[in-house]
Every structure is written in C-alpha cells, then in structure tokens.
Short mmCIF file of N, CA, C and O in Angstrom, two decimals:
data_model
loop_
_atom_site.label_atom_id
_atom_site.label_comp_id
_atom_site.label_asym_id
_atom_site.label_seq_id
_atom_site.Cartn_x
_atom_site.Cartn_y
_atom_site.Cartn_z
N MET U 1 96.72 93.15 126.65
CA MET U 1 97.62 92.03 126.65
C MET U 1 97.40 91.28 127.97
O MET U 1 97.38 91.88 129.03
N ASP U 2 97.28 89.93 127.91
CA ASP U 2 97.07 89.19 129.14
C ASP U 2 98.37 89.14 129.95
O ASP U 2 99.46 89.37 129.44
N GLU U 3 98.25 88.85 131.24
CA GLU U 3 99.39 88.93 132.16
C GLU U 3 100.53 87.99 131.75
O GLU U 3 101.67 88.43 131.69
N PRO U 4 100.28 86.71 131.43
CA PRO U 4 101.41 85.86 131.02
C PRO U 4 102.10 86.37 129.75
O PRO U 4 103.32 86.34 129.65
N ALA U 5 101.32 86.86 128.79
CA ALA U 5 101.91 87.40 127.56
C ALA U 5 102.72 88.65 127.86
O ALA U 5 103.79 88.85 127.31
N ARG U 6 102.20 89.51 128.75
CA ARG U 6 102.91 90.73 129.10
C ARG U 6 104.24 90.40 129.77
O ARG U 6 105.27 90.96 129.45
N ARG U 7 104.22 89.43 130.70
CA ARG U 7 105.44 89.05 131.39
C ARG U 7 106.46 88.44 130.43
O ARG U 7 107.65 88.63 130.57
N ALA U 8 105.97 87.73 129.43
CA ALA U 8 106.87 87.10 128.46
C ALA U 8 107.32 88.09 127.39
O ALA U 8 108.14 87.76 126.54
N GLY U 9 106.76 89.31 127.40
CA GLY U 9 107.14 90.32 126.42
C GLY U 9 106.52 90.07 125.05
O GLY U 9 107.05 90.51 124.04
N VAL U 10 105.39 89.37 125.00
CA VAL U 10 104.73 89.05 123.74
C VAL U 10 103.74 90.16 123.39
O VAL U 10 102.91 90.55 124.20
N ASP U 11 103.85 90.68 122.18
CA ASP U 11 102.92 91.70 121.69
C ASP U 11 101.99 91.03 120.69
O ASP U 11 102.43 90.52 119.68
N ARG U 12 100.71 91.03 121.00
CA ARG U 12 99.74 90.36 120.14
C ARG U 12 99.01 91.32 119.22
O ARG U 12 98.00 90.98 118.63
N SER U 13 99.49 92.55 119.08
CA SER U 13 98.78 93.54 118.27
C SER U 13 98.69 93.09 116.81
O SER U 13 97.67 93.34 116.17
N ASP U 14 99.72 92.42 116.28
CA ASP U 14 99.64 91.93 114.90
C ASP U 14 98.52 90.91 114.73
O ASP U 14 97.81 90.91 113.74
N GLU U 15 98.37 90.03 115.72
CA GLU U 15 97.29 89.04 115.68
C GLU U 15 95.92 89.72 115.74
O GLU U 15 95.01 89.34 115.03
N ILE U 16 95.81 90.72 116.59
CA ILE U 16 94.54 91.43 116.75
C ILE U 16 94.19 92.17 115.46
O ILE U 16 93.08 92.06 114.95
N ILE U 17 95.16 92.91 114.93
CA ILE U 17 94.89 93.68 113.71
C ILE U 17 94.66 92.76 112.53
O ILE U 17 93.75 92.98 111.73
N GLY U 18 95.45 91.71 112.42
CA GLY U 18 95.30 90.78 111.30
C GLY U 18 94.05 89.92 111.39
O GLY U 18 93.60 89.37 110.39
N GLY U 19 93.48 89.81 112.56
CA GLY U 19 92.30 88.97 112.75
C GLY U 19 91.04 89.78 112.97
O GLY U 19 90.28 90.05 112.04
N ILE U 20 90.83 90.21 114.18
CA ILE U 20 89.59 90.89 114.56
C ILE U 20 89.37 92.17 113.76
O ILE U 20 88.29 92.37 113.19
N VAL U 21 90.38 93.02 113.68
CA VAL U 21 90.21 94.30 113.00
C VAL U 21 89.94 94.09 111.52
O VAL U 21 89.03 94.72 110.95
N VAL U 22 90.69 93.22 110.88
CA VAL U 22 90.47 92.96 109.45
C VAL U 22 89.06 92.42 109.22
O VAL U 22 88.38 92.82 108.26
N ASP U 23 88.58 91.54 110.09
CA ASP U 23 87.21 91.01 109.95
C ASP U 23 86.18 92.13 110.06
O ASP U 23 85.21 92.18 109.28
N ILE U 24 86.36 93.04 111.01
CA ILE U 24 85.43 94.17 111.16
C ILE U 24 85.44 95.03 109.90
O ILE U 24 84.39 95.43 109.39
N LEU U 25 86.63 95.28 109.36
CA LEU U 25 86.74 96.13 108.17
C LEU U 25 86.17 95.44 106.92
O LEU U 25 85.61 96.11 106.05
N LYS U 26 86.28 94.13 106.84
CA LYS U 26 85.67 93.40 105.71
C LYS U 26 84.15 93.56 105.74
O LYS U 26 83.53 93.77 104.71
N ILE U 27 83.57 93.44 106.92
CA ILE U 27 82.12 93.62 107.06
C ILE U 27 81.75 95.05 106.69
O ILE U 27 80.83 95.28 105.91
N ALA U 28 82.49 96.00 107.23
CA ALA U 28 82.18 97.42 106.97
C ALA U 28 82.29 97.76 105.49
O ALA U 28 81.47 98.53 104.97
N SER U 29 83.26 97.18 104.80
CA SER U 29 83.46 97.53 103.39
C SER U 29 82.29 97.13 102.51
O SER U 29 82.14 97.65 101.41
N LYS U 30 81.44 96.24 102.99
CA LYS U 30 80.29 95.79 102.21
C LYS U 30 79.00 96.54 102.57
O LYS U 30 77.94 96.23 102.05
N CYS U 31 79.10 97.52 103.46
CA CYS U 31 77.93 98.25 103.93
C CYS U 31 77.80 99.62 103.27
O CYS U 31 78.80 100.23 102.89
N LEU U 32 76.57 100.09 103.18
CA LEU U 32 76.30 101.41 102.63
C LEU U 32 76.84 102.50 103.55
O LEU U 32 77.04 102.28 104.75
N ILE U 33 77.05 103.67 102.96
CA ILE U 33 77.51 104.84 103.72
C ILE U 33 76.43 105.91 103.64
O ILE U 33 76.21 106.43 102.56
N PRO U 34 75.76 106.25 104.71
CA PRO U 34 75.71 105.55 105.98
C PRO U 34 74.81 104.32 105.88
O PRO U 34 73.95 104.24 105.01
N THR U 35 75.03 103.39 106.77
CA THR U 35 74.24 102.16 106.82
C THR U 35 72.92 102.46 107.51
O THR U 35 72.92 103.07 108.59
N GLY U 36 71.84 102.07 106.90
CA GLY U 36 70.51 102.36 107.44
C GLY U 36 70.21 101.59 108.71
O GLY U 36 70.76 100.51 108.95
N ALA U 37 69.34 102.14 109.52
CA ALA U 37 68.95 101.51 110.78
C ALA U 37 68.30 100.15 110.55
O ALA U 37 68.37 99.27 111.42
N ASP U 38 67.70 99.95 109.37
CA ASP U 38 67.04 98.69 109.08
C ASP U 38 67.99 97.62 108.53
O ASP U 38 67.59 96.48 108.34
N ASP U 39 69.24 97.97 108.29
CA ASP U 39 70.22 97.01 107.79
C ASP U 39 70.61 96.08 108.93
O ASP U 39 71.02 96.55 110.00
N PRO U 40 70.51 94.76 108.74
CA PRO U 40 70.83 93.83 109.82
C PRO U 40 72.31 93.87 110.24
O PRO U 40 72.65 93.38 111.32
N ARG U 41 73.16 94.49 109.44
CA ARG U 41 74.58 94.59 109.79
C ARG U 41 74.88 95.80 110.68
O ARG U 41 75.99 95.90 111.24
N LYS U 42 73.93 96.70 110.83
CA LYS U 42 74.16 97.92 111.62
C LYS U 42 74.61 97.62 113.05
O LYS U 42 75.58 98.21 113.53
N PRO U 43 73.96 96.69 113.78
CA PRO U 43 74.44 96.39 115.14
C PRO U 43 75.87 95.83 115.14
O PRO U 43 76.65 96.12 116.05
N THR U 44 76.23 95.09 114.11
CA THR U 44 77.58 94.57 114.01
C THR U 44 78.57 95.71 113.81
O THR U 44 79.65 95.72 114.42
N LEU U 45 78.21 96.69 112.97
CA LEU U 45 79.08 97.86 112.78
C LEU U 45 79.23 98.63 114.09
O LEU U 45 80.34 99.08 114.43
N GLU U 46 78.14 98.82 114.80
CA GLU U 46 78.20 99.56 116.07
C GLU U 46 79.07 98.81 117.09
O GLU U 46 79.86 99.43 117.81
N SER U 47 78.93 97.48 117.13
CA SER U 47 79.79 96.68 118.01
C SER U 47 81.24 96.79 117.57
O SER U 47 82.14 96.90 118.40
N GLY U 48 81.46 96.74 116.26
CA GLY U 48 82.81 96.88 115.73
C GLY U 48 83.44 98.20 116.12
O GLY U 48 84.63 98.26 116.45
N ALA U 49 82.66 99.27 116.12
CA ALA U 49 83.17 100.59 116.53
C ALA U 49 83.61 100.55 117.98
O ALA U 49 84.66 101.11 118.34
N ARG U 50 82.83 99.89 118.83
CA ARG U 50 83.19 99.79 120.25
C ARG U 50 84.44 98.93 120.44
O ARG U 50 85.31 99.25 121.26
N ILE U 51 84.55 97.85 119.68
CA ILE U 51 85.73 96.97 119.76
C ILE U 51 86.97 97.75 119.32
O ILE U 51 88.01 97.69 119.98
N LEU U 52 86.86 98.47 118.20
CA LEU U 52 87.99 99.26 117.73
C LEU U 52 88.41 100.32 118.76
O LEU U 52 89.60 100.56 118.95
N ALA U 53 87.43 100.94 119.42
CA ALA U 53 87.75 101.95 120.45
C ALA U 53 88.54 101.31 121.59
O ALA U 53 89.52 101.90 122.08
N ALA U 54 88.15 100.12 121.99
CA ALA U 54 88.86 99.43 123.08
C ALA U 54 90.27 99.06 122.65
O ALA U 54 91.24 99.23 123.42
N ILE U 55 90.43 98.59 121.43
CA ILE U 55 91.76 98.21 120.95
C ILE U 55 92.64 99.45 120.77
O ILE U 55 93.84 99.41 121.07
N ARG U 56 92.04 100.56 120.32
CA ARG U 56 92.81 101.81 120.19
C ARG U 56 93.37 102.27 121.53
O ARG U 56 94.46 102.83 121.60
N GLN U 57 92.62 102.02 122.60
CA GLN U 57 93.09 102.39 123.94
C GLN U 57 94.38 101.64 124.29
O GLN U 57 95.26 102.18 124.93
N LEU U 58 94.47 100.39 123.84
CA LEU U 58 95.64 99.57 124.13
C LEU U 58 96.80 99.81 123.16
O LEU U 58 97.96 99.62 123.52
N HIS U 59 96.47 100.21 121.94
CA HIS U 59 97.48 100.39 120.89
C HIS U 59 97.25 101.71 120.15
O HIS U 59 96.94 101.73 118.96
N PRO U 60 97.42 102.83 120.85
CA PRO U 60 97.11 104.14 120.25
C PRO U 60 98.02 104.55 119.09
O PRO U 60 97.68 105.45 118.34
N ALA U 61 99.15 103.90 118.93
CA ALA U 61 100.09 104.28 117.86
C ALA U 61 99.89 103.46 116.58
O ALA U 61 100.65 103.61 115.64
N GLU U 62 98.87 102.62 116.54
CA GLU U 62 98.60 101.80 115.36
C GLU U 62 97.68 102.58 114.41
O GLU U 62 96.47 102.68 114.64
N GLY U 63 98.25 103.11 113.35
CA GLY U 63 97.48 103.90 112.39
C GLY U 63 96.32 103.14 111.78
O GLY U 63 95.26 103.71 111.52
N MET U 64 96.49 101.84 111.58
CA MET U 64 95.43 101.03 110.98
C MET U 64 94.16 101.04 111.84
O MET U 64 93.05 101.01 111.32
N LEU U 65 94.33 101.09 113.15
CA LEU U 65 93.15 101.13 114.04
C LEU U 65 92.37 102.43 113.86
O LEU U 65 91.14 102.43 113.88
N TRP U 66 93.09 103.54 113.68
CA TRP U 66 92.44 104.83 113.49
C TRP U 66 91.79 104.90 112.11
O TRP U 66 90.68 105.41 111.96
N PHE U 67 92.50 104.39 111.10
CA PHE U 67 91.96 104.33 109.74
C PHE U 67 90.68 103.48 109.72
O PHE U 67 89.65 103.88 109.17
N GLY U 68 90.74 102.31 110.35
CA GLY U 68 89.58 101.42 110.41
C GLY U 68 88.43 102.03 111.18
O GLY U 68 87.26 101.88 110.82
N SER U 69 88.75 102.73 112.25
CA SER U 69 87.71 103.39 113.04
C SER U 69 87.00 104.45 112.20
O SER U 69 85.78 104.62 112.30
N SER U 70 87.75 105.15 111.36
CA SER U 70 87.15 106.14 110.47
C SER U 70 86.20 105.46 109.49
O SER U 70 85.09 105.94 109.24
N MET U 71 86.66 104.35 108.93
CA MET U 71 85.85 103.61 107.95
C MET U 71 84.52 103.17 108.57
O MET U 71 83.46 103.33 107.97
N VAL U 72 84.58 102.63 109.78
CA VAL U 72 83.37 102.16 110.46
C VAL U 72 82.50 103.36 110.87
O VAL U 72 81.28 103.33 110.68
N ALA U 73 83.10 104.41 111.37
CA ALA U 73 82.34 105.61 111.78
C ALA U 73 81.56 106.20 110.61
O ALA U 73 80.42 106.65 110.77
N ARG U 74 82.18 106.21 109.42
CA ARG U 74 81.49 106.73 108.24
C ARG U 74 80.23 105.92 107.97
O ARG U 74 79.20 106.47 107.58
N ARG U 75 80.29 104.63 108.18
CA ARG U 75 79.15 103.77 107.88
C ARG U 75 78.05 103.86 108.94
O ARG U 75 76.89 103.66 108.61
N ILE U 76 78.41 104.16 110.18
CA ILE U 76 77.36 104.30 111.19
C ILE U 76 76.85 105.74 111.27
O ILE U 76 75.99 106.05 112.09
N GLY U 77 77.37 106.60 110.39
CA GLY U 77 76.86 107.97 110.29
C GLY U 77 77.52 108.96 111.24
O GLY U 77 77.02 110.07 111.40
N ALA U 78 78.64 108.59 111.84
CA ALA U 78 79.35 109.48 112.75
C ALA U 78 80.44 110.22 111.97
O ALA U 78 81.63 109.96 112.13
N THR U 79 80.00 111.14 111.10
CA THR U 79 80.94 111.78 110.17
C THR U 79 81.99 112.64 110.86
O THR U 79 83.13 112.68 110.42
N GLY U 80 81.63 113.32 111.94
CA GLY U 80 82.61 114.13 112.67
C GLY U 80 83.71 113.28 113.27
O GLY U 80 84.90 113.58 113.15
N GLU U 81 83.31 112.18 113.92
CA GLU U 81 84.30 111.26 114.47
C GLU U 81 85.13 110.64 113.36
O GLU U 81 86.34 110.45 113.52
N ALA U 82 84.49 110.29 112.26
CA ALA U 82 85.20 109.66 111.14
C ALA U 82 86.34 110.56 110.66
O ALA U 82 87.45 110.08 110.42
N LEU U 83 86.08 111.84 110.55
CA LEU U 83 87.10 112.77 110.10
C LEU U 83 88.23 112.87 111.12
O LEU U 83 89.41 112.86 110.77
N GLN U 84 87.89 112.95 112.40
CA GLN U 84 88.91 113.01 113.44
C GLN U 84 89.79 111.76 113.44
O GLN U 84 91.01 111.85 113.54
N PHE U 85 89.16 110.60 113.31
CA PHE U 85 89.91 109.35 113.27
C PHE U 85 90.84 109.31 112.05
O PHE U 85 92.00 108.91 112.16
N ALA U 86 90.33 109.72 110.90
CA ALA U 86 91.13 109.70 109.67
C ALA U 86 92.31 110.65 109.77
O ALA U 86 93.43 110.31 109.36
N GLN U 87 92.08 111.83 110.31
CA GLN U 87 93.18 112.79 110.47
C GLN U 87 94.24 112.27 111.44
O GLN U 87 95.43 112.44 111.21
N HIS U 88 93.79 111.61 112.50
CA HIS U 88 94.74 111.04 113.45
C HIS U 88 95.54 109.91 112.80
O HIS U 88 96.75 109.79 113.02
N ALA U 89 94.88 109.10 111.99
CA ALA U 89 95.57 108.02 111.27
C ALA U 89 96.65 108.61 110.38
O ALA U 89 97.77 108.08 110.30
N TYR U 90 96.34 109.72 109.72
CA TYR U 90 97.32 110.37 108.84
C TYR U 90 98.50 110.94 109.63
O TYR U 90 99.64 110.90 109.17
N GLN U 91 98.23 111.46 110.82
CA GLN U 91 99.32 111.97 111.66
C GLN U 91 100.27 110.84 112.05
O GLN U 91 101.49 111.02 112.09
N ILE U 92 99.71 109.67 112.34
CA ILE U 92 100.52 108.52 112.74
C ILE U 92 101.27 107.94 111.55
O ILE U 92 102.45 107.61 111.63
N ASP U 93 100.56 107.83 110.43
CA ASP U 93 101.11 107.18 109.24
C ASP U 93 100.74 108.01 108.01
O ASP U 93 99.69 107.79 107.40
N PRO U 94 101.58 108.99 107.63
CA PRO U 94 101.25 109.85 106.50
C PRO U 94 101.45 109.14 105.15
O PRO U 94 102.31 109.48 104.36
N SER U 95 100.62 108.13 104.92
CA SER U 95 100.69 107.33 103.68
C SER U 95 99.55 107.71 102.75
O SER U 95 98.62 108.42 103.15
N TRP U 96 99.59 107.21 101.53
CA TRP U 96 98.51 107.48 100.57
C TRP U 96 97.21 106.90 101.08
O TRP U 96 96.15 107.49 100.92
N LYS U 97 97.26 105.71 101.71
CA LYS U 97 96.04 105.08 102.23
C LYS U 97 95.39 105.97 103.29
O LYS U 97 94.17 106.17 103.27
N ALA U 98 96.20 106.51 104.18
CA ALA U 98 95.67 107.39 105.22
C ALA U 98 95.14 108.69 104.61
O ALA U 98 94.11 109.22 105.06
N ALA U 99 95.81 109.20 103.58
CA ALA U 99 95.33 110.42 102.90
C ALA U 99 93.99 110.17 102.23
O ALA U 99 93.09 111.02 102.27
N VAL U 100 93.83 108.99 101.63
CA VAL U 100 92.54 108.63 101.02
C VAL U 100 91.47 108.52 102.10
O VAL U 100 90.32 108.93 101.90
N GLY U 101 91.85 108.01 103.27
CA GLY U 101 90.91 107.95 104.38
C GLY U 101 90.41 109.33 104.80
O GLY U 101 89.22 109.53 105.05
N VAL U 102 91.31 110.30 104.84
CA VAL U 102 90.92 111.68 105.16
C VAL U 102 90.00 112.23 104.07
O VAL U 102 88.96 112.84 104.35
N ALA U 103 90.37 111.99 102.81
CA ALA U 103 89.55 112.48 101.69
C ALA U 103 88.15 111.87 101.73
O ALA U 103 87.15 112.57 101.53
N ASN U 104 88.06 110.58 102.00
CA ASN U 104 86.75 109.92 102.08
C ASN U 104 85.91 110.49 103.22
O ASN U 104 84.71 110.73 103.07
N ALA U 105 86.55 110.71 104.37
CA ALA U 105 85.83 111.26 105.52
C ALA U 105 85.35 112.68 105.23
O ALA U 105 84.21 113.05 105.58
N LEU U 106 86.19 113.48 104.57
CA LEU U 106 85.78 114.83 104.19
C LEU U 106 84.61 114.80 103.21
O LEU U 106 83.64 115.55 103.37
N ARG U 107 84.70 113.94 102.21
CA ARG U 107 83.63 113.83 101.22
C ARG U 107 82.31 113.44 101.90
O ARG U 107 81.27 114.03 101.64
N ASP U 108 82.37 112.45 102.78
CA ASP U 108 81.15 112.00 103.45
C ASP U 108 80.59 113.05 104.40
O ASP U 108 79.38 113.21 104.52
N ALA U 109 81.49 113.80 105.06
CA ALA U 109 81.02 114.87 105.95
C ALA U 109 80.31 115.96 105.15
O ALA U 109 79.26 116.45 105.56
N GLN U 110 80.88 116.32 104.00
CA GLN U 110 80.24 117.33 103.15
C GLN U 110 78.93 116.80 102.57
O GLN U 110 77.94 117.53 102.52
N ALA U 111 78.94 115.55 102.16
CA ALA U 111 77.73 114.97 101.57
C ALA U 111 76.62 114.86 102.61
O ALA U 111 75.45 115.04 102.28
N SER U 112 76.98 114.60 103.86
CA SER U 112 75.94 114.44 104.88
C SER U 112 75.22 115.76 105.16
O SER U 112 74.08 115.76 105.59
N THR U 113 75.89 116.88 104.89
CA THR U 113 75.23 118.17 105.09
C THR U 113 74.31 118.51 103.92
O THR U 113 73.41 119.33 104.07
N ARG U 114 74.53 117.87 102.77
CA ARG U 114 73.71 118.13 101.58
C ARG U 114 72.70 117.02 101.29
O ARG U 114 71.79 117.19 100.52
N ARG U 115 72.90 115.85 101.91
CA ARG U 115 72.11 114.67 101.61
C ARG U 115 70.71 114.79 102.22
O ARG U 115 70.58 115.09 103.40
N PRO U 116 69.67 114.51 101.42
CA PRO U 116 68.32 114.49 101.98
C PRO U 116 68.21 113.38 103.02
O PRO U 116 68.88 112.36 102.91
N SER U 117 67.40 113.58 104.01
CA SER U 117 67.21 112.59 105.06
C SER U 117 66.82 111.24 104.47
O SER U 117 65.95 111.15 103.62
N GLY U 118 67.50 110.19 104.94
CA GLY U 118 67.17 108.83 104.52
C GLY U 118 67.90 108.35 103.29
O GLY U 118 67.86 107.18 102.97
N SER U 119 68.58 109.22 102.55
CA SER U 119 69.29 108.74 101.36
C SER U 119 70.68 108.27 101.76
O SER U 119 71.27 108.74 102.72
N ARG U 120 71.17 107.29 101.01
CA ARG U 120 72.48 106.71 101.30
C ARG U 120 73.20 106.51 99.99
O ARG U 120 72.61 106.42 98.93
N ARG U 121 74.52 106.43 100.07
CA ARG U 121 75.27 106.08 98.87
C ARG U 121 75.91 104.72 99.08
O ARG U 121 76.15 104.31 100.21
N ARG U 122 76.17 104.07 97.98
CA ARG U 122 76.80 102.76 98.08
C ARG U 122 78.26 102.93 98.46
O ARG U 122 78.87 103.94 98.18
N SER U 123 78.80 101.89 99.09
CA SER U 123 80.22 101.94 99.45
C SER U 123 81.06 101.90 98.19
O SER U 123 80.62 101.46 97.14
N SER U 124 82.31 102.35 98.30
CA SER U 124 83.19 102.37 97.14
C SER U 124 83.43 100.96 96.62
O SER U 124 83.60 100.76 95.43
N THR U 125 83.40 99.95 97.50
CA THR U 125 83.56 98.57 97.05
C THR U 125 82.41 98.19 96.14
O THR U 125 82.61 97.59 95.08
N THR U 126 81.20 98.56 96.51
CA THR U 126 80.03 98.26 95.70
C THR U 126 80.12 98.99 94.37
O THR U 126 79.83 98.42 93.32
N LEU U 127 80.55 100.25 94.40
CA LEU U 127 80.66 101.02 93.17
C LEU U 127 81.71 100.41 92.23
O LEU U 127 81.48 100.32 91.04
N ARG U 128 82.84 99.99 92.78
CA ARG U 128 83.87 99.37 91.94
C ARG U 128 83.37 98.08 91.34
O ARG U 128 83.62 97.79 90.18
N THR U 129 82.65 97.27 92.12
CA THR U 129 82.11 96.00 91.61
C THR U 129 81.12 96.27 90.51
O THR U 129 81.14 95.62 89.47
N SER U 130 80.26 97.26 90.69
CA SER U 130 79.27 97.62 89.68
C SER U 130 79.96 98.10 88.41
O SER U 130 79.55 97.75 87.30
N ALA U 131 81.02 98.88 88.55
CA ALA U 131 81.75 99.38 87.38
C ALA U 131 82.38 98.23 86.62
O ALA U 131 82.34 98.20 85.38
N ARG U 132 82.97 97.27 87.34
CA ARG U 132 83.58 96.11 86.67
C ARG U 132 82.52 95.29 85.95
O ARG U 132 82.74 94.84 84.85
N THR U 133 81.37 95.12 86.59
CA THR U 133 80.30 94.34 85.99
C THR U 133 79.80 95.01 84.72
O THR U 133 79.63 94.36 83.69
N SER U 134 79.57 96.32 84.76
CA SER U 134 79.05 97.02 83.58
C SER U 134 80.11 97.09 82.49
O SER U 134 79.78 97.03 81.31
N THR U 135 81.38 97.19 82.86
CA THR U 135 82.45 97.21 81.84
C THR U 135 82.54 95.85 81.17
O THR U 135 82.70 95.77 79.95
N ALA U 136 82.41 94.78 81.97
CA ALA U 136 82.49 93.44 81.40
C ALA U 136 81.30 93.16 80.49
O ALA U 136 81.41 92.39 79.53
N ALA U 137 80.16 93.78 80.76
CA ALA U 137 78.96 93.54 79.97
C ALA U 137 79.01 94.25 78.63
O ALA U 137 78.28 93.91 77.72
N THR U 138 79.87 95.27 78.50
CA THR U 138 79.90 96.03 77.24
C THR U 138 80.88 95.49 76.27
O THR U 138 81.68 94.68 76.47
#
C-alpha cells in the first residue's frame, strides 16, 4: 500500500485481486499443466508466480491469493508448492473452491510422479471446452 493510501486508511487489496490477480489467473487457466518450456506463455506464468508471491506478503490472509498461487504453480510444474499453497488457501477459506484446489494439486502431484518426461495434460478449461464442442457436434 502506498504511503498516502496507508495514511488515508485505504485498502487496495480488492483492486489488486480484481485486476492483476484475476488477469494472471485468466492467463494461467488457458495453459497446459504443466506448461512446456517452449510455450511462449511460460515466462508470463513465472512472472505471475513472482507477482503473486509479492502480493501474498502484503495480504497473507487473502485465500484467493493462495488459491491462485496454487493454480499458477501447477502450471509451472512446482507441484509441491502448489499443494502447500492450496492447503493454505483451504485453511484460510474452507470453501468448496479451495477444496477443489487441494484436490487438483493432489491429482497433479500424483500424476507428476507417474507422468513420462515431457508429457502434459490439458487444463480443465480446455477439457471442458472440448467436451462442450464434442457434445454440441453429436
């Protein structure tokens, strides 16, 4: 929070989460899990992870930041961190969304131990879009 905003008692966390964080998560939702090194969005995801880490330092009680950090970590292949972030999000906000975040992180952590090197799975957004497309075609 900048000094004038802090003195005025203004909290800009809603603006940050509604703007920057949502934009990072929109980009991440369109990426493979894990995102390959050759994907041009990979540096953006890595930058997004660093941005989320900095924002988490300022707003550690915001469950959405931890949930989003898990989502981005899964895509950059940091499955251990992804699970820790998801579990922390659930501790802060024990909602169905946070529970799904933990389940996704667990699934990806297990899959990464069984996945052959170089293989990736599509994001759930891509899978849902594909399912809608194939259902509409039938």
